[in-house]
Amino acid sequence: ASGEYRWVRSQAFPRRGRDGQILQWYGYTEDIHEIVLAEVETRWAAEHDPLTGLPNRSLFNRRLDDVIARAQDDLSRVALVMLDLDNFKDVNDIFGHDAGDQLLCQFSRILRESICVEATIARLGGDEFAILLPHLSGPDVVEEVIGEIFSQLKTPLRIGDREFDCRSSAG
């Protein structure tokens, strides 16, 4: 009635005559919307980092396996970039874990906004991130992606009333 989509499951059973012809259909429809949404939410939580919303190590490893298998089939180029935040432990130790969490969230936002090509960006744990770049036209794409990330990090990140000079290492 409201115009929104809902998940439903329908089953129907035929009533047949003596000659095997279908005379009538009987069935029911069951509203399974909440069940499906809970399954989707559970699956998302199992595959994503709750802090940043990025894919986690488990999902990243599956995507990495898939991309490598496809690259072997079509002989395409793939790149894997590993990043971590320099001196992240110091932020946690001096300013607390809330500041560290905010820094991780801002860094993940920068990664999402800086990468303009097909990529999987994941938080593997702590301050360790990975970028998977499938179907590369050449190594210059990797240099451009890393260059854009480092360029964005030249602007200090603001957490509360403090500015943090955030740097990252990539390989």
PDB file of C-alpha atoms in Angstrom:
ATOM      1  CA  ALA A   1       0.000   0.000   0.000  1.00  0.00           C
ATOM      2  CA  SER A   2       2.856   2.394   0.770  1.00  0.00           C
ATOM      3  CA  GLY A   3       4.625   1.657  -2.509  1.00  0.00           C
ATOM      4  CA  GLU A   4       7.688   0.110  -0.885  1.00  0.00           C
ATOM      5  CA  TYR A   5       9.051  -3.246  -1.963  1.00  0.00           C
ATOM      6  CA  ARG A   6       8.774  -6.213   0.412  1.00  0.00           C
ATOM      7  CA  TRP A   7      10.182  -9.713   0.336  1.00  0.00           C
ATOM      8  CA  VAL A   8       7.516 -12.397   0.149  1.00  0.00           C
ATOM      9  CA  ARG A   9       7.518 -16.138  -0.504  1.00  0.00           C
ATOM     10  CA  SER A  10       4.667 -17.676  -2.458  1.00  0.00           C
ATOM     11  CA  GLN A  11       3.852 -21.326  -2.983  1.00  0.00           C
ATOM     12  CA  ALA A  12       1.126 -22.776  -5.148  1.00  0.00           C
ATOM     13  CA  PHE A  13      -0.179 -26.301  -5.615  1.00  0.00           C
ATOM     14  CA  PRO A  14      -2.342 -27.530  -8.478  1.00  0.00           C
ATOM     15  CA  ARG A  15      -5.576 -29.470  -8.050  1.00  0.00           C
ATOM     16  CA  ARG A  16      -5.841 -31.857 -10.951  1.00  0.00           C
ATOM     17  CA  GLY A  17      -8.794 -33.615 -12.472  1.00  0.00           C
ATOM     18  CA  ARG A  18      -8.939 -37.334 -13.234  1.00  0.00           C
ATOM     19  CA  ASP A  19      -7.412 -36.660 -16.645  1.00  0.00           C
ATOM     20  CA  GLY A  20      -4.415 -34.831 -15.100  1.00  0.00           C
ATOM     21  CA  GLN A  21      -5.492 -31.386 -16.240  1.00  0.00           C
ATOM     22  CA  ILE A  22      -5.128 -28.564 -13.746  1.00  0.00           C
ATOM     23  CA  LEU A  23      -8.514 -27.497 -12.463  1.00  0.00           C
ATOM     24  CA  GLN A  24      -7.491 -24.934  -9.896  1.00  0.00           C
ATOM     25  CA  TRP A  25      -4.489 -23.546  -8.038  1.00  0.00           C
ATOM     26  CA  TYR A  26      -4.281 -23.304  -4.259  1.00  0.00           C
ATOM     27  CA  GLY A  27      -1.544 -21.454  -2.450  1.00  0.00           C
ATOM     28  CA  TYR A  28      -0.375 -18.888  -0.003  1.00  0.00           C
ATOM     29  CA  THR A  29       1.923 -15.910   0.275  1.00  0.00           C
ATOM     30  CA  GLU A  30       4.096 -15.371   3.320  1.00  0.00           C
ATOM     31  CA  ASP A  31       5.727 -12.071   4.322  1.00  0.00           C
ATOM     32  CA  ILE A  32       9.441 -12.848   4.895  1.00  0.00           C
ATOM     33  CA  HIS A  33      10.662  -9.250   4.633  1.00  0.00           C
ATOM     34  CA  GLU A  34      12.110  -8.994   8.153  1.00  0.00           C
ATOM     35  CA  ILE A  35      13.829 -12.391   7.849  1.00  0.00           C
ATOM     36  CA  VAL A  36      15.525 -11.449   4.576  1.00  0.00           C
ATOM     37  CA  LEU A  37      16.629  -8.064   5.935  1.00  0.00           C
ATOM     38  CA  ALA A  38      18.115  -9.768   9.009  1.00  0.00           C
ATOM     39  CA  GLU A  39      20.001 -12.221   6.763  1.00  0.00           C
ATOM     40  CA  VAL A  40      21.341  -9.384   4.616  1.00  0.00           C
ATOM     41  CA  GLU A  41      22.421  -7.459   7.703  1.00  0.00           C
ATOM     42  CA  THR A  42      24.099 -10.532   9.212  1.00  0.00           C
ATOM     43  CA  ARG A  43      25.945 -11.277   5.961  1.00  0.00           C
ATOM     44  CA  TRP A  44      27.055  -7.640   5.667  1.00  0.00           C
ATOM     45  CA  ALA A  45      28.320  -7.635   9.263  1.00  0.00           C
ATOM     46  CA  ALA A  46      30.291 -10.828   8.649  1.00  0.00           C
ATOM     47  CA  GLU A  47      32.015  -9.325   5.608  1.00  0.00           C
ATOM     48  CA  HIS A  48      32.634  -5.708   6.634  1.00  0.00           C
ATOM     49  CA  ASP A  49      34.564  -3.770   9.219  1.00  0.00           C
ATOM     50  CA  PRO A  50      32.021  -2.278  11.647  1.00  0.00           C
ATOM     51  CA  LEU A  51      34.042   0.902  12.200  1.00  0.00           C
ATOM     52  CA  THR A  52      34.774   1.967   8.615  1.00  0.00           C
ATOM     53  CA  GLY A  53      32.166   0.022   6.661  1.00  0.00           C
ATOM     54  CA  LEU A  54      34.893  -1.248   4.333  1.00  0.00           C
ATOM     55  CA  PRO A  55      35.186  -4.927   3.393  1.00  0.00           C
ATOM     56  CA  ASN A  56      37.071  -6.919   6.027  1.00  0.00           C
ATOM     57  CA  ARG A  57      39.950  -9.382   5.586  1.00  0.00           C
ATOM     58  CA  SER A  58      37.628 -12.313   4.904  1.00  0.00           C
ATOM     59  CA  LEU A  59      35.718 -10.611   2.077  1.00  0.00           C
ATOM     60  CA  PHE A  60      38.913  -9.087   0.713  1.00  0.00           C
ATOM     61  CA  ASN A  61      40.614 -12.494   0.514  1.00  0.00           C
ATOM     62  CA  ARG A  62      37.650 -13.947  -1.390  1.00  0.00           C
ATOM     63  CA  ARG A  63      37.674 -11.032  -3.841  1.00  0.00           C
ATOM     64  CA  LEU A  64      41.449 -11.348  -4.224  1.00  0.00           C
ATOM     65  CA  ASP A  65      41.097 -15.046  -5.088  1.00  0.00           C
ATOM     66  CA  ASP A  66      38.342 -14.228  -7.625  1.00  0.00           C
ATOM     67  CA  VAL A  67      40.312 -11.413  -9.255  1.00  0.00           C
ATOM     68  CA  ILE A  68      43.454 -13.531  -9.542  1.00  0.00           C
ATOM     69  CA  ALA A  69      41.491 -16.427 -11.067  1.00  0.00           C
ATOM     70  CA  ARG A  70      39.874 -14.091 -13.624  1.00  0.00           C
ATOM     71  CA  ALA A  71      43.225 -12.462 -14.390  1.00  0.00           C
ATOM     72  CA  GLN A  72      44.726 -15.871 -15.111  1.00  0.00           C
ATOM     73  CA  ASP A  73      41.867 -16.614 -17.509  1.00  0.00           C
ATOM     74  CA  ASP A  74      41.953 -13.343 -19.435  1.00  0.00           C
ATOM     75  CA  LEU A  75      45.630 -12.478 -18.820  1.00  0.00           C
ATOM     76  CA  SER A  76      44.736  -9.099 -17.333  1.00  0.00           C
ATOM     77  CA  ARG A  77      46.902  -7.127 -14.918  1.00  0.00           C
ATOM     78  CA  VAL A  78      46.106  -6.869 -11.219  1.00  0.00           C
ATOM     79  CA  ALA A  79      47.666  -4.746  -8.481  1.00  0.00           C
ATOM     80  CA  LEU A  80      47.574  -5.094  -4.731  1.00  0.00           C
ATOM     81  CA  VAL A  81      48.450  -2.024  -2.669  1.00  0.00           C
ATOM     82  CA  MET A  82      49.008  -2.374   1.068  1.00  0.00           C
ATOM     83  CA  LEU A  83      48.769   0.754   3.233  1.00  0.00           C
ATOM     84  CA  ASP A  84      49.134   1.539   6.883  1.00  0.00           C
ATOM     85  CA  LEU A  85      48.952   4.742   8.868  1.00  0.00           C
ATOM     86  CA  ASP A  86      52.303   6.005  10.086  1.00  0.00           C
ATOM     87  CA  ASN A  87      52.545   6.509  13.867  1.00  0.00           C
ATOM     88  CA  PHE A  88      48.966   5.343  14.403  1.00  0.00           C
ATOM     89  CA  LYS A  89      49.880   3.713  17.727  1.00  0.00           C
ATOM     90  CA  ASP A  90      50.998   7.117  19.006  1.00  0.00           C
ATOM     91  CA  VAL A  91      47.570   8.621  18.234  1.00  0.00           C
ATOM     92  CA  ASN A  92      45.866   5.853  20.206  1.00  0.00           C
ATOM     93  CA  ASP A  93      48.339   6.098  23.093  1.00  0.00           C
ATOM     94  CA  ILE A  94      48.333   9.897  23.396  1.00  0.00           C
ATOM     95  CA  PHE A  95      44.797  10.887  22.375  1.00  0.00           C
ATOM     96  CA  GLY A  96      42.855   7.688  23.061  1.00  0.00           C
ATOM     97  CA  HIS A  97      41.105   5.048  21.028  1.00  0.00           C
ATOM     98  CA  ASP A  98      38.184   7.324  20.114  1.00  0.00           C
ATOM     99  CA  ALA A  99      40.594   9.648  18.314  1.00  0.00           C
ATOM    100  CA  GLY A 100      42.229   6.641  16.667  1.00  0.00           C
ATOM    101  CA  ASP A 101      38.839   5.354  15.506  1.00  0.00           C
ATOM    102  CA  GLN A 102      37.947   8.746  14.052  1.00  0.00           C
ATOM    103  CA  LEU A 103      41.290   8.860  12.257  1.00  0.00           C
ATOM    104  CA  LEU A 104      40.643   5.397  10.759  1.00  0.00           C
ATOM    105  CA  CYS A 105      37.190   6.500   9.584  1.00  0.00           C
ATOM    106  CA  GLN A 106      38.544   9.653   7.971  1.00  0.00           C
ATOM    107  CA  PHE A 107      41.371   7.707   6.332  1.00  0.00           C
ATOM    108  CA  SER A 108      38.883   5.187   4.907  1.00  0.00           C
ATOM    109  CA  ARG A 109      36.789   8.080   3.558  1.00  0.00           C
ATOM    110  CA  ILE A 110      39.887   9.498   1.844  1.00  0.00           C
ATOM    111  CA  LEU A 111      40.583   6.090   0.293  1.00  0.00           C
ATOM    112  CA  ARG A 112      37.014   5.825  -1.026  1.00  0.00           C
ATOM    113  CA  GLU A 113      37.033   9.350  -2.446  1.00  0.00           C
ATOM    114  CA  SER A 114      40.543   9.206  -3.923  1.00  0.00           C
ATOM    115  CA  ILE A 115      40.169   6.077  -6.009  1.00  0.00           C
ATOM    116  CA  CYS A 116      38.381   6.693  -9.288  1.00  0.00           C
ATOM    117  CA  VAL A 117      38.986   3.278 -10.888  1.00  0.00           C
ATOM    118  CA  GLU A 118      37.458  -0.126 -10.182  1.00  0.00           C
ATOM    119  CA  ALA A 119      38.859  -1.249  -6.839  1.00  0.00           C
ATOM    120  CA  THR A 120      38.183  -3.127  -3.643  1.00  0.00           C
ATOM    121  CA  ILE A 121      39.282  -1.170  -0.598  1.00  0.00           C
ATOM    122  CA  ALA A 122      39.456  -3.128   2.656  1.00  0.00           C
ATOM    123  CA  ARG A 123      40.483  -2.683   6.245  1.00  0.00           C
ATOM    124  CA  LEU A 124      42.460  -5.781   7.107  1.00  0.00           C
ATOM    125  CA  GLY A 125      42.848  -4.908  10.775  1.00  0.00           C
ATOM    126  CA  GLY A 126      44.257  -2.213  13.035  1.00  0.00           C
ATOM    127  CA  ASP A 127      45.655   0.475  10.758  1.00  0.00           C
ATOM    128  CA  GLU A 128      46.295  -1.917   7.861  1.00  0.00           C
ATOM    129  CA  PHE A 129      44.371  -1.320   4.630  1.00  0.00           C
ATOM    130  CA  ALA A 130      44.509  -2.943   1.201  1.00  0.00           C
ATOM    131  CA  ILE A 131      43.462  -1.848  -2.263  1.00  0.00           C
ATOM    132  CA  LEU A 132      42.853  -4.418  -4.978  1.00  0.00           C
ATOM    133  CA  LEU A 133      42.965  -3.010  -8.506  1.00  0.00           C
ATOM    134  CA  PRO A 134      41.759  -5.437 -11.198  1.00  0.00           C
ATOM    135  CA  HIS A 135      41.967  -5.040 -14.993  1.00  0.00           C
ATOM    136  CA  LEU A 136      44.813  -2.522 -14.990  1.00  0.00           C
ATOM    137  CA  SER A 137      45.841  -0.888 -18.223  1.00  0.00           C
ATOM    138  CA  GLY A 138      49.362  -0.410 -16.850  1.00  0.00           C
ATOM    139  CA  PRO A 139      51.492   0.330 -13.789  1.00  0.00           C
ATOM    140  CA  ASP A 140      50.877   4.070 -14.112  1.00  0.00           C
ATOM    141  CA  VAL A 141      47.351   3.535 -12.747  1.00  0.00           C
ATOM    142  CA  VAL A 142      48.792   2.272  -9.452  1.00  0.00           C
ATOM    143  CA  GLU A 143      51.099   5.288  -9.228  1.00  0.00           C
ATOM    144  CA  GLU A 144      48.167   7.628  -9.891  1.00  0.00           C
ATOM    145  CA  VAL A 145      46.016   5.966  -7.210  1.00  0.00           C
ATOM    146  CA  ILE A 146      48.753   6.146  -4.578  1.00  0.00           C
ATOM    147  CA  GLY A 147      49.679   9.691  -5.635  1.00  0.00           C
ATOM    148  CA  GLU A 148      46.073  10.862  -5.220  1.00  0.00           C
ATOM    149  CA  ILE A 149      45.826   9.265  -1.763  1.00  0.00           C
ATOM    150  CA  PHE A 150      49.069  10.880  -0.634  1.00  0.00           C
ATOM    151  CA  SER A 151      47.958  14.208  -2.120  1.00  0.00           C
ATOM    152  CA  GLN A 152      44.711  14.067  -0.086  1.00  0.00           C
ATOM    153  CA  LEU A 153      46.713  13.313   3.067  1.00  0.00           C
ATOM    154  CA  LYS A 154      48.682  16.564   2.726  1.00  0.00           C
ATOM    155  CA  THR A 155      45.676  18.321   4.267  1.00  0.00           C
ATOM    156  CA  PRO A 156      45.631  17.677   8.030  1.00  0.00           C
ATOM    157  CA  LEU A 157      42.694  15.634   9.293  1.00  0.00           C
ATOM    158  CA  ARG A 158      40.482  17.297  11.884  1.00  0.00           C
ATOM    159  CA  ILE A 159      39.331  15.295  14.871  1.00  0.00           C
ATOM    160  CA  GLY A 160      37.396  17.405  17.329  1.00  0.00           C
ATOM    161  CA  ASP A 161      39.362  20.588  17.848  1.00  0.00           C
ATOM    162  CA  ARG A 162      42.696  19.022  16.862  1.00  0.00           C
ATOM    163  CA  GLU A 163      44.399  18.662  13.521  1.00  0.00           C
ATOM    164  CA  PHE A 164      46.394  15.528  12.770  1.00  0.00           C
ATOM    165  CA  ASP A 165      49.109  15.410  10.175  1.00  0.00           C
ATOM    166  CA  CYS A 166      48.252  11.975   8.785  1.00  0.00           C
ATOM    167  CA  ARG A 167      50.797  10.065   6.722  1.00  0.00           C
ATOM    168  CA  SER A 168      50.631   6.629   5.232  1.00  0.00           C
ATOM    169  CA  SER A 169      53.072   4.076   3.895  1.00  0.00           C
ATOM    170  CA  ALA A 170      52.172   2.082   0.814  1.00  0.00           C
ATOM    171  CA  GLY A 171      53.709  -0.825  -1.002  1.00  0.00           C
TER     172      GLY A 171
END
